[in-house]
Amino acid sequence: MLVMPASDRQVLARRAEIAGALRQLVAPSHVIDSPVALKPYESDGLTAYKQVPMLVVLPQTVAEVSAILAYAHAEGIKVVPRGAGTSLSGGALPLEDGILLGMAKFNRILETDFENRCCVVQPGVTNLAITKAVETRGFYYAPDPSSQIACTIGGNVAENSGGVHCLKYGLTTNNILGLEMVLITGEVIRLGGKHMDSEAYDLLALMTGSEGLLGVITEVTVRIIPKPETARALLIGFPSSTAAGQCVADIISQGIIPGGMEMMDKPAIHAAEAFVKVGYPLEAEALLIVELDGPQAEVDQLIARVEKIARANHAQSLRISNTEAERLAFWAGRKAAFPAVGRISPDYMCMDGTIPRKKLPEVLEGMAALSRKHRLGVANVFHAGDGNLHPLILFDANTEGELQRAEEFGADILRLCVKVGGVLTGEHGVGVEKRDLMGEMFSETDLGQQLRIKCAFDTQNLLNPGKVFPVLHRCAEMGKMIVHGGNLAHPDLPRF
Amino acid sequence: MKPKSLAELAEGVAGARAPFALQGAGSKRGLGRPVVAELLDLSAFNAVIAYEPEELILECGAAARLKDVQGLLNKQGQMLAFEPPDFSALFSSKHAGTLGGALMCNLAGPRRLKAGAARDHVLGATGVNGTGEIIKAGARVVKNVTGYDVPRLLAGSHGTLMALTSVIFKVMPRPETENTLLVPCGNEASAVALMAKALGSSCEVSAAAYVPGQGVALRLEGIDVSVAYRRAKLATLLEAESQVLEAKASASLWQAVRDVTALPCQPSDCIWRISVAPQHAPQVIAALRQQFAFTFIIDWGGGLIWLAHNENQDHAAAIRAAASPGHATLFRASEATRATAQVFQPLPPALAALTQRVKQAFDQKGQFNPGRMYPEL
């Protein structure tokens, strides 16, 4: 079971007083303390974990964020920042004795600057809203996490979100130019801007993917780029994942970087086809969607090259989109893979490891063995270009013991990813979900170094504690720490 | 100290009583404030550890020579997409430097616009922190959000956080060909406007620079058929006379822009690297022109100005005032000047304090390159 930092009884006892103090800092109606109104905030996209926060506060200005954080800092109260709450790793899971800082009211696009090819936006603006704001002039914001209609840019920065196009267009970290953030002390810091290089240390890079542990983002400057002239896709069925994997390797070896390259295994193909009925090849062991984007002349030629590579790798079936409707149909099944799996199983758990691509057959084989060991099914979707694997573990939470078995299965899959040279998370973040597995990937010294970075920003460990790191000593005490597989060396010591 | 292994380096740093000046190949000793400390020579860490073209991964010793690495990648039709410059002419050094050095200085060439800088391509780094602990960050995969992004934080840290022994980079396929459209242009304002028009189109311009006297250069890269198609489309869009440079001429023009040899200057001149919002560049030039004489070139569609002025002048305040809210680095100057000048952009107090705390998180005792970036750092 998940162990969160012990609640501070003294803070909990002061709940009414703290709510009163916050109402001095923001409009009184922007502080939520009634149990009914707090309930919707009890979890994020990782619904297996729930905790009603002590209080929710919804600031509207940078000055308010600064005042709230300075107050929390002075009073020693924990703060959990939250965007749209779509995290799949529990990054915004509240704390019983913590203030949940909701950034939803920061929902304005401040500036669209086509000449400098950037947008200045508040953190609560959704990912898709940025593209919507600039597409009339032929621009878009490239990173496109699957939750883009709901997830916010502030959350994207905190998690360094990816999407299906990141092999060619990069992650969030490659697509932002500037940030304004507030430290737990209330200090407001600006990093970067519309210019391209950072002034000194690349704190912009450090903030990106820091999961709300280092600062609260209050403004983001993102790069926007011209939309490619056209895009076409291939839908290719293979007799084995090895053949599909070799096809991916050959495409890249021949110098082609597709806009998107997605793989699905047989269970995922079947679930998706049953749901959206777009003609996925049911006999295939592995399905590859390869999308080429760019100028028409280039796309047409690359489509032909990819077709040749696929046939050389024993493709069983191959379709090429000739219209936009066809291209979207190829994607429909992949984009509906999660809900499709949701239809064939009462519950599923989505994992997120990255592996060196060539290890795919080995990992899929290992996963099949783990599936037998844990007696649970698994369907796989895979960002094939960048090695980011999303196994979907099928289980029924109403069956005694299945949730626990699913969690153990998931942990085993991630251990397997690390063992073959991969990592625990490619795009969903560590959050609370993979926190206790950090010791599998990092040595004590590596974790100690990361914790000292945390201390440089937040010496009292008040900002989003309990996330990312298995255990956190007081910054002043930080020397060696013992972490292995989440087993704490001294479980009786206070943790916070 | 010249360690031969990671363990030896860790032991040496842990037991050291005095700080070190870190060095890979020493090609950029002229960059940054002078460091007076014992030399920590990391040149032994120069092996290629793993190169997997189909995985787009290169892992090598931090002191692997850029020239060697590029030769290796070239054979497989790949490249470091951030186009690391060769500043050997600028700094009168013997060679282009190392891959670790490129990361430490966060180098980027003209493709910065499209492909980013060293920080956008680094995936992992191993080395020793200031207390002599061995730190391993990142992994041999192109997508990873496990823990803080330490490899990217090291980009541009100029050896003040860690002594690197190995690095992992993402590599990319080399474009099959390139062409450049050279458009005559008489002033920086119309040049930047022209570049914005080109970069805002779907022609996928991979580099855009203005070299006074030559005009605006716009590079197109990719497969033949695509380059030809976009070249025609771009020429129509710009509604201006232009000259086409084929692959070889194009490459040599961009090499001169990348390595700043296109900037007319005396060997003793001070050279500034000014980073601004692209549309801000003409104002910076115009404001400074009223104050002193200089030469310049503009890269990154306006985002980067290289400026040279006479060595016996101090224009730091004027340059930084004009560049704000962008920033400026005194990229080349005499050792005496660099010892007293603010070489890197002065930081506002809260950011300076945070930067100092981050430094201490890695190097509490100030063992690595003390004063290289800021006197107190």
Short mmCIF file of N, CA and C in Angstrom, two decimals, chain A residues 141 143 156-157 159-162 169-177 202-209 223, chain B residues 112 119-122 144-145 149 152:
data_model
loop_
_atom_site.label_atom_id
_atom_site.label_comp_id
_atom_site.label_asym_id
_atom_site.label_seq_id
_atom_site.Cartn_x
_atom_site.Cartn_y
_atom_site.Cartn_z
N TYR A 141 1.14 23.88 -31.82
CA TYR A 141 2.06 23.54 -30.73
C TYR A 141 2.28 22.03 -30.83
N PRO A 143 3.96 19.21 -29.12
CA PRO A 143 3.70 18.06 -28.23
C PRO A 143 2.20 17.83 -28.06
N ASN A 156 1.81 19.95 -18.36
CA ASN A 156 2.71 19.42 -19.39
C ASN A 156 4.17 19.74 -19.05
N VAL A 157 4.40 20.97 -18.57
CA VAL A 157 5.76 21.36 -18.20
C VAL A 157 6.19 20.56 -16.97
N GLU A 159 5.35 17.70 -16.04
CA GLU A 159 5.55 16.28 -16.33
C GLU A 159 6.46 16.05 -17.54
N ASN A 160 6.86 17.09 -18.24
CA ASN A 160 7.60 16.96 -19.51
C ASN A 160 6.85 16.00 -20.45
N SER A 161 5.61 16.34 -20.72
CA SER A 161 4.74 15.45 -21.48
C SER A 161 5.22 15.22 -22.90
N GLY A 162 4.88 14.05 -23.42
CA GLY A 162 5.29 13.69 -24.78
C GLY A 162 4.08 13.63 -25.69
N TYR A 169 9.39 15.75 -33.26
CA TYR A 169 9.20 17.13 -32.82
C TYR A 169 9.59 17.40 -31.37
N GLY A 170 10.01 16.38 -30.65
CA GLY A 170 10.50 16.60 -29.30
C GLY A 170 9.41 16.58 -28.24
N LEU A 171 9.88 16.60 -27.00
CA LEU A 171 9.01 16.60 -25.83
C LEU A 171 8.70 18.04 -25.44
N THR A 172 7.97 18.20 -24.35
CA THR A 172 7.68 19.55 -23.87
C THR A 172 8.97 20.34 -23.69
N THR A 173 9.99 19.70 -23.12
CA THR A 173 11.24 20.40 -22.82
C THR A 173 11.89 21.01 -24.06
N ASN A 174 11.65 20.42 -25.23
CA ASN A 174 12.23 20.94 -26.47
C ASN A 174 11.35 22.01 -27.12
N ASN A 175 10.19 22.24 -26.52
CA ASN A 175 9.23 23.15 -27.16
C ASN A 175 8.80 24.31 -26.29
N ILE A 176 9.52 24.55 -25.20
CA ILE A 176 9.21 25.75 -24.41
C ILE A 176 10.44 26.65 -24.36
N LEU A 177 10.17 27.94 -24.27
CA LEU A 177 11.24 28.94 -24.30
C LEU A 177 11.39 29.67 -22.97
N ASP A 202 20.62 25.90 -16.95
CA ASP A 202 19.38 25.66 -17.67
C ASP A 202 18.30 25.20 -16.69
N LEU A 203 17.85 26.13 -15.86
CA LEU A 203 16.82 25.78 -14.87
C LEU A 203 15.48 25.51 -15.53
N LEU A 204 15.33 26.05 -16.75
CA LEU A 204 14.12 25.76 -17.53
C LEU A 204 14.03 24.25 -17.78
N ALA A 205 15.16 23.65 -18.11
CA ALA A 205 15.20 22.20 -18.35
C ALA A 205 14.97 21.45 -17.05
N LEU A 206 15.52 21.96 -15.97
CA LEU A 206 15.35 21.29 -14.68
C LEU A 206 13.89 21.33 -14.22
N MET A 207 13.25 22.47 -14.43
CA MET A 207 11.85 22.62 -14.03
C MET A 207 10.94 21.69 -14.83
N THR A 208 11.31 21.47 -16.10
CA THR A 208 10.47 20.66 -16.98
C THR A 208 10.59 19.19 -16.57
N GLY A 209 9.49 18.63 -16.12
CA GLY A 209 9.52 17.25 -15.63
C GLY A 209 9.83 17.15 -14.15
N ARG A 223 7.08 27.47 -27.94
CA ARG A 223 7.38 27.61 -29.37
C ARG A 223 6.17 27.13 -30.16
N ARG B 112 19.78 25.48 -34.71
CA ARG B 112 19.15 25.76 -33.41
C ARG B 112 17.65 26.01 -33.54
N ARG B 119 21.57 20.90 -25.33
CA ARG B 119 20.64 20.53 -24.26
C ARG B 119 19.42 19.76 -24.79
N ASP B 120 19.09 19.95 -26.05
CA ASP B 120 17.93 19.26 -26.60
C ASP B 120 18.25 17.85 -27.05
N HIS B 121 19.51 17.49 -27.06
CA HIS B 121 19.91 16.18 -27.59
C HIS B 121 20.61 15.30 -26.57
N VAL B 122 20.96 15.87 -25.41
CA VAL B 122 21.65 15.06 -24.42
C VAL B 122 20.63 14.15 -23.72
N ASN B 144 12.54 9.81 -21.59
CA ASN B 144 12.76 9.43 -20.20
C ASN B 144 12.39 10.58 -19.29
N VAL B 145 11.45 10.36 -18.38
CA VAL B 145 11.11 11.42 -17.42
C VAL B 145 11.26 10.93 -15.99
N ASP B 149 15.72 16.16 -14.57
CA ASP B 149 16.48 16.08 -15.82
C ASP B 149 17.89 16.65 -15.61
N ARG B 152 20.25 17.58 -18.76
CA ARG B 152 19.98 18.89 -19.40
C ARG B 152 20.40 20.04 -18.51
#
